[in-house]
Coordinates of C-alpha atoms and ligand atoms in Angstrom, one line a residue:
M1 CA 121.8 -9.5 95.0
N2 CA 119.5 -6.9 94.9
N3 CA 119.5 -5.7 99.5
R4 CA 116.1 -6.5 101.4
F5 CA 116.0 -3.2 102.8
F6 CA 112.1 -2.8 104.8
I7 CA 111.1 0.7 105.9
T8 CA 108.2 1.9 108.8
T9 CA 106.9 4.5 110.3
A10 CA 104.5 5.5 112.5
I11 CA 101.2 4.3 112.5
D12 CA 98.8 7.8 112.9
Y13 CA 96.6 7.7 114.9
A14 CA 93.4 7.6 113.3
N15 CA 91.7 11.0 115.6
G16 CA 92.2 13.5 113.5
L17 CA 93.7 14.5 110.3
P18 CA 97.0 14.8 109.1
H19 CA 99.4 18.5 109.8
I20 CA 103.2 19.0 108.5
G21 CA 104.4 17.8 111.3
H22 CA 103.7 14.5 110.3
A23 CA 103.9 15.0 106.9
L24 CA 108.1 15.3 107.9
E25 CA 107.8 12.0 109.4
K26 CA 106.7 10.6 105.8
I27 CA 108.5 12.7 103.8
G28 CA 112.1 12.0 106.0
A29 CA 110.8 8.4 105.6
D30 CA 110.2 8.5 101.5
T31 CA 113.1 10.6 100.8
I32 CA 115.1 7.2 102.4
A33 CA 112.7 4.9 100.4
R34 CA 113.1 6.7 97.2
Y35 CA 117.2 6.7 98.0
R36 CA 117.5 3.5 99.0
R37 CA 115.0 1.6 95.4
H38 CA 118.1 3.6 93.5
R39 CA 120.6 2.2 94.7
G40 CA 119.1 -0.6 93.9
D41 CA 117.4 -2.2 96.8
S42 CA 114.7 -4.2 96.7
V43 CA 112.4 -1.5 99.2
H44 CA 108.8 -2.6 101.1
F45 CA 108.0 1.1 102.3
L46 CA 105.0 1.0 105.2
M47 CA 101.9 2.9 106.8
G48 CA 99.2 3.0 107.6
M49 CA 96.9 4.4 110.4
D50 CA 96.3 3.1 114.4
E51 CA 92.8 2.7 114.5
H52 CA 92.1 1.3 118.1
G53 CA 92.3 2.6 122.0
L54 CA 89.9 4.9 123.8
K55 CA 90.9 8.3 121.9
I56 CA 89.7 7.0 118.7
A57 CA 86.2 5.8 120.1
Q58 CA 86.6 9.4 122.2
S59 CA 87.2 10.8 118.9
A60 CA 84.5 8.8 117.1
A61 CA 81.3 9.3 120.0
A62 CA 82.0 12.9 119.2
A63 CA 82.1 13.1 115.6
G64 CA 78.6 11.7 116.1
V65 CA 79.5 8.0 114.4
S66 CA 80.5 4.4 115.3
P67 CA 84.3 4.1 115.3
I68 CA 84.5 1.8 112.3
E69 CA 83.4 4.7 110.6
W70 CA 85.3 7.0 111.5
T71 CA 88.0 5.3 111.3
T72 CA 87.5 4.2 107.7
R73 CA 86.7 8.1 106.9
L74 CA 89.9 9.0 107.9
A75 CA 92.2 6.3 106.8
G76 CA 90.7 7.7 103.7
E77 CA 91.1 11.6 104.0
W78 CA 95.4 10.2 105.6
R79 CA 96.0 8.6 102.3
A80 CA 95.0 11.4 99.9
A81 CA 97.2 13.7 101.9
W82 CA 100.4 11.4 101.5
Q83 CA 99.4 11.8 97.5
L84 CA 99.5 14.9 97.8
L85 CA 103.2 14.4 98.6
D86 CA 104.0 11.5 96.5
I87 CA 105.2 9.5 98.7
S88 CA 105.5 5.9 97.8
Y89 CA 104.5 3.3 100.9
D90 CA 104.1 0.1 99.1
D91 CA 101.9 -1.4 102.2
F92 CA 99.0 0.7 104.1
I93 CA 98.5 -1.3 106.4
R94 CA 95.3 0.4 109.2
T95 CA 95.1 -2.2 112.8
T96 CA 91.3 -2.4 112.6
E97 CA 92.3 -5.1 109.4
P98 CA 91.8 -9.1 109.9
R99 CA 95.6 -9.7 108.8
H100 CA 96.5 -7.5 111.7
A101 CA 94.5 -9.3 114.4
V102 CA 95.9 -12.8 113.2
G103 CA 99.5 -11.5 113.9
V104 CA 98.0 -9.4 117.4
Y105 CA 96.5 -12.8 118.0
E106 CA 100.1 -15.5 117.7
M107 CA 102.0 -12.4 119.2
I108 CA 100.1 -12.8 122.4
R109 CA 100.1 -16.3 121.8
R110 CA 103.7 -16.9 122.2
I111 CA 104.4 -14.4 125.0
R112 CA 102.3 -16.4 127.2
E113 CA 103.8 -19.4 125.8
N114 CA 107.4 -18.6 127.1
G115 CA 105.9 -17.0 131.1
D116 CA 106.2 -13.8 130.1
L117 CA 102.1 -13.1 131.0
Y118 CA 100.8 -12.2 134.4
Q119 CA 97.5 -11.2 136.1
A120 CA 97.6 -8.4 138.7
T121 CA 96.2 -4.7 139.5
Y122 CA 97.2 -1.7 137.8
A123 CA 96.9 1.2 140.0
G124 CA 97.9 5.0 139.1
F125 CA 97.9 7.5 136.3
Y126 CA 97.2 6.9 132.8
C127 CA 96.7 9.5 129.9
V128 CA 94.8 9.2 126.9
G129 CA 96.4 11.5 124.5
C130 CA 99.7 8.7 124.7
E131 CA 98.1 5.8 125.7
A132 CA 100.1 5.4 128.0
Y133 CA 100.1 4.5 131.6
K134 CA 102.3 7.0 133.7
S135 CA 104.4 7.6 137.4
E136 CA 103.8 10.9 139.6
D137 CA 107.3 11.8 138.4
D138 CA 106.2 11.9 134.5
L139 CA 103.5 14.5 135.9
V140 CA 103.6 18.0 135.9
D141 CA 101.3 20.0 137.5
G142 CA 99.2 17.1 138.0
H143 CA 99.1 16.9 134.1
C144 CA 101.2 14.8 130.9
P145 CA 103.5 17.5 129.6
E146 CA 102.9 16.4 126.2
H147 CA 99.4 16.8 126.6
P148 CA 98.9 19.5 129.6
S149 CA 95.3 20.1 128.0
R150 CA 94.1 16.8 129.1
E151 CA 93.2 15.9 131.9
I152 CA 94.9 12.3 133.5
Q153 CA 93.1 9.7 134.5
W154 CA 93.5 7.4 136.7
L155 CA 93.2 3.8 136.9
E156 CA 92.7 0.6 139.3
E157 CA 91.6 -1.7 137.3
E158 CA 92.4 -6.1 137.1
N159 CA 94.4 -6.7 133.7
W160 CA 96.9 -8.5 131.8
F161 CA 101.1 -7.6 132.4
F162 CA 104.6 -8.2 130.4
R163 CA 107.4 -9.0 132.0
L164 CA 109.2 -6.2 131.0
S165 CA 112.2 -6.3 133.6
A166 CA 112.9 -10.5 132.8
Y167 CA 114.6 -8.1 129.1
R168 CA 116.9 -5.9 130.8
D169 CA 120.0 -7.6 130.1
R170 CA 119.1 -7.5 126.4
L171 CA 117.5 -4.6 125.8
R172 CA 121.0 -2.8 127.3
A173 CA 123.1 -5.4 125.0
L174 CA 120.9 -4.9 121.6
V175 CA 121.3 -1.4 122.3
T176 CA 125.2 -1.2 123.7
E177 CA 126.2 -3.8 121.3
S178 CA 124.5 -2.8 118.5
D179 CA 123.4 0.0 115.7
F180 CA 119.5 -0.1 117.2
V181 CA 118.7 3.5 118.0
R182 CA 119.7 6.1 115.3
P183 CA 120.6 8.8 116.0
E184 CA 123.7 8.2 118.2
S185 CA 122.5 10.8 120.6
R186 CA 118.9 9.8 121.4
R187 CA 120.3 6.0 122.9
N188 CA 122.0 7.2 126.6
E189 CA 118.4 7.9 127.5
V190 CA 117.1 4.4 126.5
L191 CA 119.8 3.3 128.5
R192 CA 117.9 4.5 131.0
M193 CA 114.2 4.3 130.7
I194 CA 115.9 0.5 130.6
D195 CA 117.5 1.1 133.6
E196 CA 114.3 2.3 135.2
I197 CA 112.3 -1.1 133.8
K198 CA 108.7 -2.1 134.9
D199 CA 106.7 -4.7 134.0
I200 CA 103.8 -2.8 131.5
S201 CA 99.9 -3.5 131.9
V202 CA 99.5 -5.1 127.7
S203 CA 95.6 -5.2 128.0
R204 CA 92.6 -3.1 128.8
A205 CA 89.9 -3.8 131.4
G206 CA 86.7 -3.0 130.4
L207 CA 87.2 -1.6 126.9
K208 CA 85.2 -1.4 123.9
W209 CA 86.6 -0.8 121.1
G210 CA 90.3 -2.6 120.2
I211 CA 91.3 -5.9 119.7
R212 CA 88.8 -8.4 122.0
W213 CA 91.6 -10.2 124.7
P214 CA 91.9 -13.7 124.1
D215 CA 89.2 -15.6 126.3
E216 CA 87.8 -12.3 127.8
P217 CA 85.1 -9.9 125.7
E218 CA 84.8 -7.0 128.3
T219 CA 89.1 -6.7 128.2
A220 CA 90.7 -5.4 125.0
V221 CA 94.6 -5.6 123.7
Y222 CA 97.1 -2.3 125.0
V223 CA 96.9 -0.1 122.0
W224 CA 100.7 -0.1 122.2
L225 CA 100.9 -4.0 121.8
D226 CA 98.5 -3.6 119.4
A227 CA 100.4 -0.1 117.6
L228 CA 103.7 -2.2 117.5
T229 CA 103.0 -5.4 116.0
N230 CA 101.3 -3.6 112.7
Y231 CA 105.1 -4.2 111.0
L232 CA 105.2 -7.5 111.7
S233 CA 101.4 -8.3 110.8
A234 CA 101.3 -6.7 107.3
T235 CA 104.8 -9.1 106.4
G236 CA 101.7 -12.0 106.2
F237 CA 103.4 -12.8 109.7
P238 CA 102.6 -15.5 110.7
A239 CA 102.3 -17.2 107.3
E240 CA 105.0 -19.4 106.2
G241 CA 107.2 -16.3 104.2
Y242 CA 107.1 -13.5 106.3
E243 CA 110.7 -13.5 107.1
R244 CA 111.0 -12.3 103.3
L245 CA 110.2 -9.2 104.5
W246 CA 111.1 -9.1 108.1
P247 CA 113.3 -8.1 110.4
A248 CA 112.5 -4.3 109.2
D249 CA 115.8 -2.6 108.3
L250 CA 115.0 0.8 110.2
H251 CA 111.3 2.0 111.7
V252 CA 111.1 5.6 111.6
V253 CA 109.7 7.3 114.1
G254 CA 109.4 10.4 116.8
K255 CA 111.2 10.9 119.9
D256 CA 108.2 11.1 121.6
I257 CA 107.9 7.5 121.1
I258 CA 111.1 6.1 121.7
R259 CA 110.0 4.4 125.0
F260 CA 107.9 2.4 122.6
H261 CA 110.0 1.1 119.7
C262 CA 113.0 0.9 121.8
V263 CA 112.1 -0.6 124.9
Y264 CA 108.5 -2.4 124.6
W265 CA 108.6 -3.6 120.7
P266 CA 112.4 -4.6 121.1
A267 CA 111.1 -6.7 124.6
M268 CA 107.9 -8.4 123.7
L269 CA 110.1 -9.3 120.1
M270 CA 112.9 -11.1 122.5
S271 CA 109.5 -12.9 124.6
A272 CA 107.9 -14.8 121.9
G273 CA 111.3 -15.8 119.7
V274 CA 111.3 -13.1 116.7
E275 CA 114.2 -11.8 115.6
T276 CA 114.5 -7.9 116.5
P277 CA 113.5 -4.5 113.9
R278 CA 117.4 -3.9 112.9
G279 CA 117.8 0.1 113.7
V280 CA 115.0 2.5 115.2
W281 CA 115.5 6.5 114.1
A282 CA 114.6 8.2 116.2
H283 CA 113.7 12.0 114.5
G284 CA 113.3 15.5 115.4
W285 CA 109.5 17.3 115.4
M286 CA 108.9 20.2 113.8
T287 CA 107.5 23.1 115.8
M288 CA 105.4 26.6 115.2
S289 CA 106.8 29.4 117.0
G290 CA 108.9 26.9 119.1
G291 CA 106.1 24.6 120.5
K292 CA 105.7 20.9 119.0
I293 CA 102.7 21.2 115.7
S294 CA 100.3 18.9 117.8
K295 CA 96.6 18.0 116.6
S296 CA 95.2 18.5 120.9
E297 CA 97.4 21.4 121.8
G298 CA 95.6 23.4 118.7
G299 CA 97.7 25.3 115.6
T300 CA 98.2 23.1 113.7
I301 CA 98.6 23.4 109.4
G302 CA 97.4 20.4 107.1
I303 CA 98.9 18.5 104.6
P304 CA 96.5 20.6 100.9
A305 CA 97.1 24.3 103.1
A306 CA 100.8 22.7 103.0
V307 CA 101.3 21.7 99.5
E308 CA 98.5 24.6 97.8
R309 CA 101.0 27.6 98.0
H310 CA 105.1 26.4 96.9
G311 CA 104.3 23.1 95.3
A312 CA 104.3 18.8 96.9
D313 CA 107.9 20.0 96.3
A314 CA 109.2 23.2 97.9
F315 CA 107.5 22.0 100.9
R316 CA 109.2 18.7 100.7
Y317 CA 112.5 19.8 99.9
F318 CA 111.9 22.3 102.7
V319 CA 110.6 20.6 105.9
L320 CA 113.9 18.3 105.3
R321 CA 116.2 21.2 104.3
E322 CA 115.8 22.6 107.2
V323 CA 114.6 20.5 110.0
P324 CA 117.6 18.7 111.0
W325 CA 116.8 15.1 110.0
D326 CA 118.4 14.2 113.7
S327 CA 116.9 17.3 115.9
D328 CA 113.9 19.7 116.2
G329 CA 113.2 22.6 113.9
N330 CA 111.2 25.5 112.9
F331 CA 108.0 25.5 110.4
S332 CA 107.0 29.7 109.6
W333 CA 105.4 30.3 106.7
D334 CA 108.2 33.3 105.4
R335 CA 111.1 30.7 106.3
L336 CA 109.8 28.5 104.0
A337 CA 109.2 31.5 101.1
E338 CA 112.4 32.2 102.1
R339 CA 113.7 28.9 100.5
D340 CA 111.9 28.5 97.9
T341 CA 113.0 32.5 96.4
S342 CA 116.1 32.8 97.3
E343 CA 117.4 28.8 96.4
L344 CA 114.7 27.2 94.2
A345 CA 113.9 30.1 92.1
N346 CA 116.5 31.7 92.0
D347 CA 120.0 29.5 92.7
L348 CA 118.1 26.2 90.7
G349 CA 115.7 28.3 88.9
N350 CA 117.3 30.4 87.2
L351 CA 120.8 27.7 86.4
A352 CA 118.2 25.3 84.6
N353 CA 116.4 28.3 83.1
R354 CA 120.1 30.2 81.3
T355 CA 122.2 26.9 80.7
L356 CA 119.1 25.3 78.9
S357 CA 118.7 28.6 77.2
M358 CA 122.2 28.9 76.5
I359 CA 122.3 25.2 75.3
H360 CA 119.5 26.9 72.6
R361 CA 121.0 29.7 72.1
Y362 CA 124.1 29.0 71.2
R363 CA 124.4 25.1 70.1
G364 CA 120.9 24.9 68.5
G365 CA 119.8 22.7 71.2
V366 CA 122.0 20.4 71.5
V367 CA 124.8 19.8 74.6
P368 CA 128.1 19.9 72.4
E369 CA 131.5 17.1 72.8
A370 CA 133.5 18.6 75.7
P371 CA 136.0 15.8 78.3
A372 CA 135.1 16.6 81.8
T373 CA 137.9 17.8 82.5
T374 CA 136.2 22.2 84.4
E375 CA 136.5 22.4 87.9
L376 CA 133.0 22.2 87.8
D377 CA 132.8 19.0 86.8
Q378 CA 135.7 18.2 89.3
I379 CA 133.7 19.4 92.3
A380 CA 130.6 18.0 90.9
K381 CA 132.2 14.7 91.6
E382 CA 133.0 15.6 94.6
T383 CA 129.7 15.9 95.5
V384 CA 128.0 12.1 94.5
E385 CA 131.1 11.5 97.2
K386 CA 129.4 13.6 99.9
Y387 CA 126.1 13.2 98.8
L388 CA 126.0 9.1 99.5
E389 CA 128.3 9.3 102.1
R390 CA 125.0 11.7 104.4
M391 CA 122.7 10.1 102.8
D392 CA 123.9 6.6 104.3
R393 CA 124.4 8.0 108.0
L394 CA 120.1 9.5 107.4
A395 CA 121.8 13.0 108.0
L396 CA 119.1 14.3 104.7
H397 CA 119.7 18.0 105.5
E398 CA 123.6 17.5 105.2
A399 CA 122.8 15.2 101.5
A400 CA 120.4 18.4 100.3
A401 CA 123.3 21.2 101.8
A402 CA 125.5 19.7 99.3
V403 CA 123.4 19.2 96.8
F404 CA 123.0 23.2 96.7
E405 CA 126.7 24.0 97.3
L406 CA 126.5 22.0 93.9
V407 CA 124.1 24.8 92.6
S408 CA 125.9 27.8 94.0
R409 CA 129.1 26.7 92.8
A410 CA 127.7 26.4 89.3
N411 CA 126.5 29.3 89.2
S412 CA 129.3 31.2 89.8
F413 CA 131.1 28.8 87.1
V414 CA 128.5 30.8 85.2
E415 CA 129.5 34.0 85.9
S416 CA 133.6 33.1 85.8
R417 CA 133.3 31.5 82.3
A418 CA 130.7 34.1 80.9
P419 CA 129.2 32.1 78.0
W420 CA 127.8 35.5 76.6
K421 CA 131.5 36.6 76.2
L422 CA 132.7 33.4 74.4
A423 CA 129.7 33.1 71.9
R424 CA 130.9 36.6 70.3
D425 CA 134.5 35.4 69.0
P426 CA 134.3 32.3 66.5
A427 CA 137.7 31.2 68.4
N428 CA 136.5 30.2 72.0
A429 CA 134.1 28.1 70.3
G430 CA 135.5 25.2 71.6
S431 CA 135.4 26.7 75.3
L432 CA 132.4 27.3 75.0
D433 CA 131.7 23.9 74.6
E434 CA 134.0 23.6 77.1
T435 CA 131.2 25.6 79.5
L436 CA 128.1 24.5 78.2
A437 CA 128.6 20.2 78.3
S438 CA 130.3 20.8 81.9
L439 CA 127.2 22.9 83.0
A440 CA 124.7 20.9 81.3
R441 CA 126.4 17.8 83.3
A442 CA 125.9 19.3 86.5
L443 CA 122.5 20.3 86.4
G444 CA 121.5 16.3 85.5
V445 CA 124.1 15.3 88.9
V446 CA 121.8 17.9 90.7
S447 CA 118.7 16.7 88.8
G448 CA 119.7 12.5 89.7
L449 CA 120.3 13.6 93.4
L450 CA 117.8 15.7 94.3
H451 CA 115.4 13.5 92.7
P452 CA 114.5 11.6 96.2
F453 CA 113.5 15.2 97.8
M454 CA 111.7 16.4 95.1
P455 CA 110.3 13.5 92.5
G456 CA 107.8 15.7 90.1
R457 CA 110.0 18.7 89.6
M458 CA 112.9 16.1 89.7
G459 CA 111.9 14.4 87.2
E460 CA 110.9 17.0 84.7
L461 CA 114.4 18.9 84.9
W462 CA 116.4 15.4 84.1
T463 CA 113.5 14.6 81.6
S464 CA 114.1 18.4 80.1
L465 CA 118.2 17.7 79.4
G466 CA 116.8 15.6 77.1
T467 CA 117.5 11.9 77.9
S468 CA 114.8 9.7 77.4
E469 CA 116.2 6.6 80.0
T470 CA 116.0 6.7 83.9
I471 CA 118.5 8.7 86.3
P472 CA 121.5 6.3 85.9
P473 CA 122.5 4.6 89.5
F474 CA 124.1 7.9 91.5
E475 CA 126.9 6.8 91.2
D476 CA 127.3 6.9 87.5
L477 CA 126.2 10.1 87.7
A478 CA 129.4 11.0 88.5
S479 CA 130.8 10.3 84.4
L480 CA 127.5 11.0 83.4
D481 CA 127.4 11.8 79.2
L482 CA 124.7 14.6 78.1
T483 CA 127.0 14.8 74.4
G484 CA 124.3 15.4 71.3
R485 CA 121.3 14.7 73.5
T486 CA 118.5 17.8 72.7
V487 CA 117.8 19.7 75.0
S488 CA 114.2 21.2 76.6
M489 CA 112.7 24.2 77.8
G490 CA 110.2 23.6 79.1
A491 CA 107.9 25.5 81.6
V492 CA 109.4 27.5 83.8
L493 CA 110.1 24.4 86.6
F494 CA 110.7 26.4 89.9
P495 CA 108.8 29.5 89.2
R496 CA 109.3 32.5 92.0
P497 CA 106.4 32.2 94.7
E498 CA 105.2 35.8 94.0
L499 CA 103.8 34.4 91.2
A500 CA 103.0 31.1 91.6
K501 CA 99.4 30.1 92.7
Ligands
MSP601 N1 100.1 6.0 117.1 C1 101.2 6.9 117.3 C2 102.2 5.3 116.6 C3 102.4 3.9 116.5 S1 103.6 2.8 115.8 C4 103.1 1.6 116.4 C5 101.6 7.9 117.3 N2 100.7 8.4 117.0 S2 100.7 10.0 116.0 O1 99.5 10.6 115.6 O2 100.8 10.9 117.8 O3 102.6 10.2 115.7 C6 102.5 9.5 114.7 C7 104.1 9.7 114.4 O4 104.5 11.6 113.8 C8 105.0 10.2 115.5 O5 106.5 9.5 114.7 C9 105.1 11.3 115.8 O6 106.3 11.1 116.7 C10 105.3 12.2 114.8 N3 104.6 13.3 115.3 C11 103.3 13.6 115.4 N4 103.9 15.6 114.8 C12 104.6 16.0 115.5 C13 105.8 17.2 114.9 N5 105.4 18.1 115.2 N6 106.4 17.1 114.9 C14 107.5 15.6 114.3 N7 106.9 14.5 114.1 C15 104.9 14.1 114.4 O7 102.3 8.3 118.0

C-alpha cells in the first residue's frame, strides 16, 4: 500500500512579490515532494498565501486598493512565479477563502471549549514585520532585529489570550521524544522557547482586516492563529474525512518562524484535540552579501529575473546545491554562473553529449549489449544507495553532491577507456560495447536521481536515452538495462551559460 505523505510550505505574506529567498523553501519542498512521489507515496503538497493582518492592510493602503483586491492580485503573481520554477503543488490555499475561515472558527470553538481562552490586557511591543508580540529583551536598539527599518509598535489592548503555558510539559515531551523538530540542531533552541513559554494573545482589538473574532465584529483573529490553521483547513477540517490527509507529515518552514510552528501550533492543536503534525523541517536562510534576503530590508531578486539567465532547472539545482538544506547559504550571480558552467555544462553536459554522440558514431545510435560489470557500474549502484540515504534524511545538498560525484567518475571513465582508441581496432569491439553500455546506464541513473531537482532537463535527458517508459523506481535504476535502445542527440541540454540567452 502507498504511504500518504502530506507536505506543506509556509504560506507567504501577500505584501509584495516573491524573491529568491522564498524560492529556496519552495524548491526544496518541491524536490522532496517529487522524490516521495517517485518512491510511490501518495503525496499531497500544499502551498498558499497568508493574506490577513496589519502588514497586508498597510501594503494594500499604500497601493491605493482594497485589501482583497490587493491580495487577489498578488496571489496570481505568486502562483505565476511558482509555475516558472516548476513547483508541483497539489493545493494552494488562501487565508481569505471561506474553506479556511471554517477551520479557524472550529479551532477557536474547540480551544475555548477546552477552557484555554481568557480575556486580559496585552500591554507590550508588537512588530508588524513579524506580526508578533515582542518583549523588551527581543529588541535591539529599540527595533526588532529582523525588521530594523520598521518602527516597533506599543500596544495596550483588551485581547483574548491562549493558555499556552498549560502545554509546557506536553510540548517538551513532543520535542524530546520524537523527531518533531528537524534538523536536530534546532531542537535546543525550541526547548529554550518552551522553557520561557508565556500565554499569548490570539486576538487583535480594532483590527479591520482579518477573520472576525466570534461575536466581536471589531476584533480580528490574531494572524498567526489564522495562518497556522491553513494546514488543517486545507484538509477540509472539520468535515468528515479530513483525517485522510491530516496529520501533516512535514511542515517545511524557515528558521525564523519555528516558534510559531514548533511551539504555538502544536499547543493549539493539543488544546483543540487534533493530532499534532509528524514533523517540522526548519531550513536556513538564503543570504546575499551575508545578510538575509528580505523584502522589508531591500535588495531582493525576483523569480522571473532568477530564471531568465540560466533557466529554471539550473536555478533549482544551484540553490539546493549551494545552500545546505539545514543551514544558510549565500546567493551570487557569479557562483550561479560558475556552477552552471562547470557542473552543468562542462561535467554533466559533456558527459551526456559525448556518450550519446559516441553511441551514434560507433554503434549507429543503438545501446550495445554488455553486462553491468565495469567499475562505473559499481559506482552507479553505490550512488543510488547513497542518494536514497541522504534524501531520506533530507540532506538534499548532499544527495545532489553524490550524483555529481558519479558524473565526475563517469567522465574519468571515458578518459581512461578512451573509446575513440578502442574504436580503431575491431578486436576491441567487446570492450567498446562494455564502455558505451556502461556510460549509457550511468546517464540513466544520473537523470533519474536528479529528476526531482531538475524535472525539465532531466526529463529530456531520460527521453534522449530512447526509453519511452517513465523513469523506474530509484532502487531499480541500479540495475537499469538500456540494451537495444536508440538514443537521440536532441538539443544541447546544458548550453554553456555565455551562449545561453
Ligand atoms: N506568513 C508567514 C508564514 C505563515 S506559515 C503559517 C511568513 N511569511 S513570509 O513571506 O515572511 O515568509 C515565508 C517563508 O519564506 C518563511 O518560511 C520564511 O522563512 C521564508 N523565507 C523568507 N525569506 C527567506 C530567505 N531569505 N531565505 C530562506 N527562506 C526565507 O513568515
